[in-house]
Short mmCIF file of C-alpha atoms and ligand atoms in Angstrom, two decimals:
data_model
loop_
_atom_site.label_atom_id
_atom_site.label_comp_id
_atom_site.label_asym_id
_atom_site.label_seq_id
_atom_site.Cartn_x
_atom_site.Cartn_y
_atom_site.Cartn_z
CA MET P 267 246.10 -95.32 -57.15
CA THR P 268 244.92 -96.53 -53.74
CA ASN P 269 247.58 -97.37 -51.16
CA ALA P 270 247.14 -100.02 -48.47
CA PHE P 271 249.31 -100.70 -45.45
CA ILE P 272 249.15 -104.12 -43.78
CA THR P 273 250.62 -105.33 -40.50
CA GLY P 274 250.83 -109.10 -40.13
CA ILE P 275 251.89 -109.39 -43.78
CA THR P 276 253.70 -112.70 -43.14
CA GLY P 277 250.58 -114.43 -41.83
CA GLN P 278 247.84 -116.33 -43.61
CA ASP P 279 245.48 -113.33 -43.84
CA GLY P 280 248.24 -110.88 -44.81
CA LEU P 281 249.09 -113.00 -47.84
CA TYR P 282 245.46 -113.48 -48.97
CA LEU P 283 244.62 -109.81 -48.43
CA SER P 284 247.74 -108.71 -50.37
CA GLU P 285 246.72 -110.88 -53.30
CA LEU P 286 243.18 -109.45 -53.21
CA LEU P 287 244.34 -105.82 -53.08
CA LEU P 288 247.07 -106.25 -55.71
CA ALA P 289 244.47 -107.76 -58.06
CA LYS P 290 242.34 -104.64 -57.49
CA GLY P 291 245.26 -102.44 -58.54
CA TYR P 292 246.30 -101.26 -55.06
CA GLU P 293 249.82 -100.33 -54.11
CA VAL P 294 250.42 -102.61 -51.11
CA TYR P 295 252.90 -101.98 -48.29
CA GLY P 296 253.58 -104.51 -45.56
CA LEU P 297 255.23 -104.09 -42.20
CA ILE P 298 257.84 -106.74 -41.48
CA ARG P 299 259.39 -107.24 -38.08
CA GLY P 300 262.81 -108.12 -36.82
CA GLN P 301 266.21 -108.96 -38.17
CA ASN P 302 266.42 -111.86 -40.64
CA ASN P 303 262.70 -112.60 -40.37
CA PRO P 304 262.38 -116.27 -41.48
CA LYS P 305 259.09 -115.46 -43.29
CA PHE P 306 260.73 -112.79 -45.47
CA ASP P 307 261.36 -115.19 -48.38
CA LEU P 308 257.83 -116.59 -48.19
CA VAL P 309 256.34 -113.11 -48.61
CA ARG P 310 258.77 -112.22 -51.42
CA ARG P 311 257.89 -115.44 -53.28
CA THR P 312 254.12 -115.31 -52.74
CA VAL P 313 253.45 -111.60 -53.28
CA PRO P 314 256.55 -110.11 -54.92
CA ASP P 315 254.78 -106.81 -55.64
CA VAL P 316 254.26 -106.01 -51.96
CA ARG P 317 256.70 -103.38 -50.68
CA LEU P 318 258.10 -104.38 -47.32
CA LEU P 319 258.86 -101.81 -44.63
CA THR P 320 260.69 -102.61 -41.43
CA GLY P 321 258.96 -101.95 -38.14
CA ASP P 322 257.18 -103.35 -35.14
CA LEU P 323 253.71 -102.85 -33.66
CA THR P 324 255.28 -102.27 -30.24
CA ASP P 325 257.36 -99.36 -31.59
CA LEU P 326 255.22 -96.29 -32.33
CA SER P 327 257.95 -94.35 -34.12
CA SER P 328 258.62 -97.26 -36.49
CA LEU P 329 254.91 -97.22 -37.39
CA MET P 330 255.00 -93.46 -38.00
CA ARG P 331 258.01 -93.84 -40.32
CA ALA P 332 256.34 -96.67 -42.23
CA LEU P 333 253.14 -94.65 -42.68
CA ASN P 334 255.17 -91.72 -44.01
CA VAL P 335 256.52 -93.97 -46.75
CA ALA P 336 253.31 -95.90 -47.47
CA GLN P 337 250.93 -92.88 -47.41
CA PRO P 338 248.05 -95.35 -47.01
CA ASP P 339 244.39 -94.79 -47.78
CA GLU P 340 243.62 -98.03 -45.94
CA PHE P 341 245.39 -99.55 -42.91
CA TYR P 342 244.72 -103.22 -42.13
CA ASN P 343 245.97 -104.16 -38.65
CA LEU P 344 246.35 -107.94 -38.87
CA GLY P 345 249.55 -108.18 -36.82
CA ALA P 346 249.27 -110.03 -33.51
CA ILE P 347 250.59 -112.86 -31.44
CA SER P 348 247.73 -115.07 -32.48
CA PHE P 349 248.08 -118.51 -30.90
CA VAL P 350 245.68 -118.85 -27.97
CA ALA P 351 247.56 -121.70 -26.21
CA TYR P 352 250.80 -119.70 -26.21
CA SER P 353 249.11 -116.69 -24.65
CA TRP P 354 248.91 -118.20 -21.15
CA GLU P 355 252.66 -118.78 -21.11
CA ASN P 356 253.43 -115.37 -22.59
CA ALA P 357 250.65 -113.15 -21.36
CA HIS P 358 252.78 -110.01 -21.17
CA VAL P 359 254.19 -110.30 -24.70
CA THR P 360 250.70 -111.07 -25.99
CA THR P 361 249.41 -107.95 -24.23
CA GLU P 362 252.21 -105.77 -25.65
CA VAL P 363 251.60 -106.86 -29.25
CA THR P 364 247.97 -107.98 -29.50
CA ALA P 365 246.53 -105.31 -27.18
CA LYS P 366 248.88 -102.31 -26.95
CA GLY P 367 249.99 -102.81 -30.57
CA VAL P 368 246.45 -101.84 -31.62
CA LEU P 369 246.68 -98.61 -29.60
CA ASN P 370 250.00 -97.84 -31.33
CA ALA P 371 248.48 -98.56 -34.75
CA LEU P 372 245.46 -96.32 -34.05
CA GLU P 373 247.57 -93.52 -32.59
CA ALA P 374 250.06 -93.65 -35.49
CA THR P 375 247.15 -93.45 -37.93
CA ARG P 376 245.57 -90.52 -36.10
CA LEU P 377 248.86 -88.57 -35.94
CA HIS P 378 249.68 -89.38 -39.56
CA ALA P 379 246.24 -88.34 -40.82
CA GLY P 380 246.45 -84.99 -39.00
CA SER P 381 243.43 -82.70 -39.45
CA ASP P 382 241.83 -84.99 -42.06
CA VAL P 383 241.36 -87.89 -39.65
CA ARG P 384 239.05 -89.84 -41.98
CA SER P 385 241.63 -89.83 -44.80
CA VAL P 386 243.02 -93.18 -43.60
CA ARG P 387 240.47 -95.96 -43.16
CA PHE P 388 241.43 -98.42 -40.42
CA TYR P 389 240.62 -102.12 -40.05
CA GLN P 390 241.16 -103.97 -36.76
CA ALA P 391 241.34 -107.76 -36.79
CA SER P 392 239.11 -108.63 -33.85
CA SER P 393 238.34 -112.23 -33.01
CA SER P 394 235.58 -114.63 -32.00
CA GLU P 395 237.86 -115.59 -29.09
CA MET P 396 236.46 -112.42 -27.46
CA PHE P 397 233.16 -114.29 -26.96
CA GLY P 398 234.95 -116.98 -24.93
CA LYS P 399 232.41 -118.32 -22.45
CA VAL P 400 229.59 -117.51 -24.82
CA GLN P 401 226.65 -115.49 -23.53
CA ASP P 402 224.47 -115.97 -26.66
CA VAL P 403 224.12 -118.71 -29.27
CA PRO P 404 224.82 -117.76 -32.02
CA GLN P 405 227.16 -114.85 -31.28
CA SER P 406 226.53 -111.47 -32.94
CA GLU P 407 227.94 -107.93 -32.72
CA SER P 408 225.82 -107.25 -29.61
CA THR P 409 226.79 -110.40 -27.65
CA LEU P 410 228.48 -109.65 -24.31
CA LEU P 411 232.22 -110.36 -24.49
CA TRP P 412 233.65 -112.87 -21.99
CA PRO P 413 237.21 -113.74 -23.05
CA ARG P 414 238.79 -116.94 -21.71
CA SER P 415 242.51 -116.47 -22.46
CA PRO P 416 245.12 -113.70 -22.30
CA TYR P 417 244.83 -113.62 -26.11
CA GLY P 418 241.05 -113.09 -25.89
CA VAL P 419 241.49 -110.35 -23.27
CA ALA P 420 244.07 -108.60 -25.48
CA LYS P 421 241.71 -108.74 -28.47
CA VAL P 422 238.90 -107.21 -26.37
CA PHE P 423 241.21 -104.28 -25.55
CA GLY P 424 241.97 -103.78 -29.27
CA HIS P 425 238.29 -104.03 -30.19
CA TYR P 426 237.14 -101.42 -27.68
CA MET P 427 240.10 -99.14 -28.41
CA THR P 428 239.13 -99.19 -32.11
CA ILE P 429 235.55 -98.23 -31.22
CA ASN P 430 236.90 -95.59 -28.85
CA TYR P 431 239.05 -93.95 -31.56
CA ARG P 432 236.02 -93.94 -33.86
CA GLU P 433 233.86 -92.29 -31.21
CA SER P 434 236.52 -89.93 -29.79
CA TYR P 435 238.17 -88.65 -32.95
CA GLY P 436 235.67 -89.54 -35.71
CA MET P 437 238.13 -91.96 -37.29
CA HIS P 438 236.90 -94.34 -39.99
CA ALA P 439 237.89 -97.35 -37.87
CA SER P 440 236.11 -100.70 -38.28
CA SER P 441 236.46 -103.90 -36.32
CA GLY P 442 235.93 -107.27 -37.98
CA ILE P 443 235.00 -109.97 -35.48
CA LEU P 444 236.26 -112.89 -37.52
CA PHE P 445 235.51 -116.45 -36.47
CA ASN P 446 238.21 -119.10 -37.06
CA HIS P 447 239.36 -119.01 -40.65
CA GLU P 448 241.70 -121.52 -42.20
CA SER P 449 243.46 -122.44 -45.45
CA PRO P 450 246.49 -124.37 -46.68
CA ARG P 451 248.48 -121.33 -45.42
CA ARG P 452 247.27 -121.72 -41.82
CA GLY P 453 250.07 -122.05 -39.25
CA GLU P 454 250.86 -125.66 -38.31
CA GLU P 455 250.15 -125.03 -34.61
CA PHE P 456 246.42 -124.43 -35.22
CA VAL P 457 244.18 -127.45 -34.95
CA THR P 458 242.90 -127.65 -38.55
CA ARG P 459 246.34 -127.52 -40.12
CA LYS P 460 247.86 -129.76 -37.44
CA VAL P 461 245.23 -132.37 -38.32
CA THR P 462 245.36 -132.05 -42.12
CA GLN P 463 249.15 -132.23 -42.13
CA ALA P 464 249.16 -135.29 -39.87
CA VAL P 465 246.46 -136.97 -41.96
CA ALA P 466 248.52 -136.42 -45.11
CA ARG P 467 251.60 -137.91 -43.44
CA ILE P 468 249.66 -140.87 -42.01
CA SER P 469 248.13 -141.69 -45.38
CA LEU P 470 251.61 -141.61 -46.95
CA GLY P 471 252.99 -143.91 -44.21
CA LEU P 472 255.26 -141.16 -42.81
CA GLN P 473 253.65 -141.00 -39.35
CA ASP P 474 251.40 -143.26 -37.26
CA ARG P 475 250.34 -141.13 -34.28
CA LEU P 476 248.48 -137.86 -33.86
CA VAL P 477 248.46 -136.41 -30.34
CA MET P 478 245.54 -134.10 -29.63
CA GLY P 479 243.85 -132.17 -26.82
CA ASN P 480 240.12 -131.61 -26.29
CA LEU P 481 238.05 -133.23 -29.06
CA ASP P 482 234.71 -131.80 -27.88
CA ALA P 483 235.31 -128.08 -28.48
CA ARG P 484 233.28 -126.66 -31.36
CA ARG P 485 234.32 -123.97 -33.81
CA ASP P 486 232.77 -122.06 -36.72
CA TRP P 487 235.46 -122.56 -39.38
CA GLY P 488 235.52 -120.65 -42.69
CA PHE P 489 237.98 -120.13 -45.55
CA ALA P 490 240.51 -117.29 -45.05
CA GLY P 491 240.25 -116.26 -48.72
CA ASP P 492 236.56 -115.45 -48.20
CA TYR P 493 237.24 -113.58 -44.95
CA VAL P 494 239.78 -111.08 -46.35
CA GLU P 495 237.13 -110.04 -48.89
CA ALA P 496 234.92 -109.05 -45.92
CA MET P 497 237.75 -106.91 -44.46
CA TRP P 498 238.04 -104.98 -47.71
CA ARG P 499 234.26 -104.52 -47.98
CA MET P 500 234.14 -103.02 -44.48
CA LEU P 501 236.55 -100.26 -45.50
CA GLN P 502 234.52 -99.42 -48.65
CA GLN P 503 231.48 -98.40 -46.55
CA ASP P 504 230.68 -94.73 -46.00
CA GLU P 505 230.53 -95.31 -42.26
CA ALA P 506 232.85 -97.45 -40.16
CA ASP P 507 231.23 -100.18 -38.05
CA ASP P 508 231.76 -103.60 -36.44
CA TYR P 509 230.87 -106.85 -38.18
CA VAL P 510 230.80 -110.54 -37.29
CA ILE P 511 232.24 -112.69 -40.08
CA SER P 512 231.39 -116.38 -39.83
CA THR P 513 229.74 -119.29 -41.64
CA GLY P 514 226.92 -119.92 -39.14
CA GLU P 515 227.90 -123.61 -38.88
CA THR P 516 229.72 -125.25 -36.00
CA HIS P 517 231.74 -128.48 -35.90
CA SER P 518 233.58 -130.31 -33.13
CA ILE P 519 237.27 -131.28 -33.29
CA GLY P 520 235.98 -134.86 -33.58
CA GLU P 521 234.05 -133.89 -36.72
CA LEU P 522 237.17 -132.20 -38.05
CA LEU P 523 239.03 -135.52 -37.59
CA ASP P 524 236.18 -137.36 -39.38
CA ALA P 525 236.34 -134.95 -42.33
CA ALA P 526 240.14 -134.92 -42.64
CA PHE P 527 240.67 -138.69 -42.33
CA GLY P 528 237.60 -139.19 -44.55
CA ALA P 529 239.36 -137.20 -47.30
CA VAL P 530 242.01 -139.97 -47.51
CA ASP P 531 239.46 -142.78 -47.00
CA ILE P 532 240.51 -143.68 -43.44
CA ASP P 533 237.40 -144.49 -41.35
CA ASP P 534 238.97 -145.91 -38.19
CA TRP P 535 240.95 -142.79 -37.25
CA GLN P 536 240.63 -143.58 -33.52
CA ARG P 537 243.57 -145.97 -33.82
CA TYR P 538 245.93 -143.14 -34.81
CA VAL P 539 244.65 -140.44 -32.45
CA HIS P 540 245.86 -140.14 -28.85
CA GLN P 541 245.08 -137.49 -26.27
CA ASP P 542 247.57 -135.69 -24.05
CA PRO P 543 246.65 -133.26 -21.24
CA ALA P 544 249.51 -131.03 -22.50
CA PHE P 545 247.23 -129.97 -25.35
CA PHE P 546 244.31 -129.07 -23.08
CA ARG P 547 243.95 -125.41 -22.15
CA PRO P 548 243.58 -123.87 -18.66
CA ALA P 549 240.20 -122.47 -19.75
CA GLU P 550 238.42 -123.61 -22.91
CA VAL P 551 236.13 -121.88 -25.38
CA ASP P 552 233.60 -124.69 -25.79
CA LEU P 553 231.33 -123.44 -28.54
CA LEU P 554 231.64 -120.81 -31.24
CA ILE P 555 228.98 -120.20 -33.88
CA GLY P 556 228.54 -116.80 -35.47
CA ASP P 557 225.59 -114.84 -36.80
CA ALA P 558 226.94 -112.88 -39.80
CA SER P 559 223.56 -111.51 -40.91
CA LYS P 560 224.71 -107.87 -40.49
CA ALA P 561 227.66 -108.49 -42.87
CA ARG P 562 225.34 -110.24 -45.30
CA ASP P 563 222.79 -107.39 -45.26
CA ARG P 564 225.15 -104.39 -45.24
CA LEU P 565 228.27 -105.68 -46.99
CA GLY P 566 226.63 -108.21 -49.29
CA TRP P 567 229.17 -110.72 -47.96
CA LYS P 568 228.72 -114.47 -47.63
CA PRO P 569 231.11 -117.41 -47.42
CA THR P 570 231.70 -119.44 -50.61
CA VAL P 571 233.59 -122.47 -49.23
CA THR P 572 231.88 -125.11 -47.07
CA PHE P 573 233.51 -126.86 -44.11
CA GLY P 574 233.85 -130.10 -46.12
CA GLN P 575 235.44 -128.27 -49.08
CA LEU P 576 237.81 -126.39 -46.76
CA ILE P 577 239.14 -129.51 -45.06
CA ALA P 578 239.42 -131.39 -48.37
CA MET P 579 241.36 -128.44 -49.85
CA MET P 580 243.77 -128.43 -46.88
CA VAL P 581 244.34 -132.21 -46.94
CA GLU P 582 244.99 -132.11 -50.68
CA SER P 583 247.52 -129.29 -50.29
CA ASP P 584 249.27 -131.08 -47.41
CA LEU P 585 249.44 -134.31 -49.41
CA ALA P 586 251.19 -132.45 -52.25
CA GLU P 587 253.56 -130.73 -49.80
CA GLN P 588 254.43 -133.93 -47.93
CA LYS P 589 255.01 -135.85 -51.18
CA ALA P 590 257.36 -133.10 -52.38
CA LEU P 591 259.23 -133.08 -49.06
CA ALA P 592 259.57 -136.88 -49.12
CA GLY P 593 260.84 -136.69 -52.72
CA ARG P 594 257.97 -138.78 -54.10
P1 GDP G 638 241.59 -121.11 -31.48
O1 GDP G 638 240.12 -121.26 -31.60
O2 GDP G 638 242.09 -119.78 -31.93
O3 GDP G 638 242.13 -121.49 -30.16
O4 GDP G 638 242.20 -122.12 -32.61
P2 GDP G 638 242.98 -123.51 -32.52
O5 GDP G 638 242.96 -124.06 -33.91
O6 GDP G 638 244.32 -123.35 -31.88
O7 GDP G 638 242.10 -124.42 -31.54
C1 GDP G 638 240.77 -124.74 -31.79
C2 GDP G 638 240.24 -125.72 -30.76
O8 GDP G 638 240.89 -126.98 -30.94
C3 GDP G 638 240.47 -125.36 -29.29
O9 GDP G 638 239.27 -125.58 -28.60
C4 GDP G 638 241.52 -126.35 -28.82
O10 GDP G 638 241.41 -126.69 -27.43
C5 GDP G 638 241.18 -127.54 -29.67
N1 GDP G 638 242.28 -128.52 -29.80
C6 GDP G 638 242.23 -129.85 -29.50
N2 GDP G 638 243.42 -130.42 -29.72
C7 GDP G 638 244.24 -129.45 -30.19
C8 GDP G 638 245.60 -129.44 -30.62
O11 GDP G 638 246.30 -130.46 -30.60
N3 GDP G 638 246.11 -128.23 -31.05
C9 GDP G 638 245.35 -127.08 -31.10
N4 GDP G 638 245.88 -125.95 -31.55
N5 GDP G 638 244.06 -127.07 -30.68
C10 GDP G 638 243.51 -128.23 -30.26
#
């Protein structure tokens, strides 16, 4: 029996990764934070076989206790404050969780593993936001990092700390530099889900305005279900390493609007969409497009869902959800 321990179990990736590992016969433990966590029921319903342990990435001793129970062979650190826009307003909290939380996770793993430091394989959820003001097009593992938000800066800390634990202690610690990845489970504050949910509501006559920020930014969007497979593959390698995970395609927010409204046969979306400076960011990441050739060559990984399929899948799921909520 292989045991896995996941932080960020309540998030999109935590749920997909749990499903993947449970299907492979793993015993899966998830760290859940806080009193009366509102996501508790969601996790129970979606992945009832996951064993939940209470703790917090900012609390090293809670991590040590959880690892003692879980006895993991693999540790997936997906927990973070992950919304870029929020990170300017809450830079210190973002730093505590998204940066220093990684140090706690690595240190807890090292202490737990004791003399056999490679007995626990570690995955760090790094992010394409680390590329920020991009220094290469496309971005690869060797592209210079230039983060543009407190979130991006925090992720850079976690990325380098993971490499540092690998180099200092010989830990099997890998960092996955994942580009934006979405699904029907994506949080409603992120742009894809915000758009697909609004499009579903507009097509059902439940809403007639969608207020957006910058429509020119470009992202490399993939399907989260494909991306958790890459995380698992990284930990099955003999040697730990860093990998970019992306589709190699980039689309603007305007193209996202085209695709989402197109899925419900609305061509003149401009009449529903308004812009508000409140949704613009103090510094923008203008263009992300990843080069995942290392993951393709070494992990045999490639994405299976296209941008068009991803957005259609999300609109369809939001239509079903909105119809159910409206009692239709
Ligand atoms: P991020 O890449 O992690 O910041 O993911 P998001 O989904 O939050 O944002 C992707 C891009 O969409 C960024 O360039 C945002 O500036 C842009 N964007 C434009 N309008 C909006 C909006 O209303 N909400 C969000 N979240 N992003 C928006």
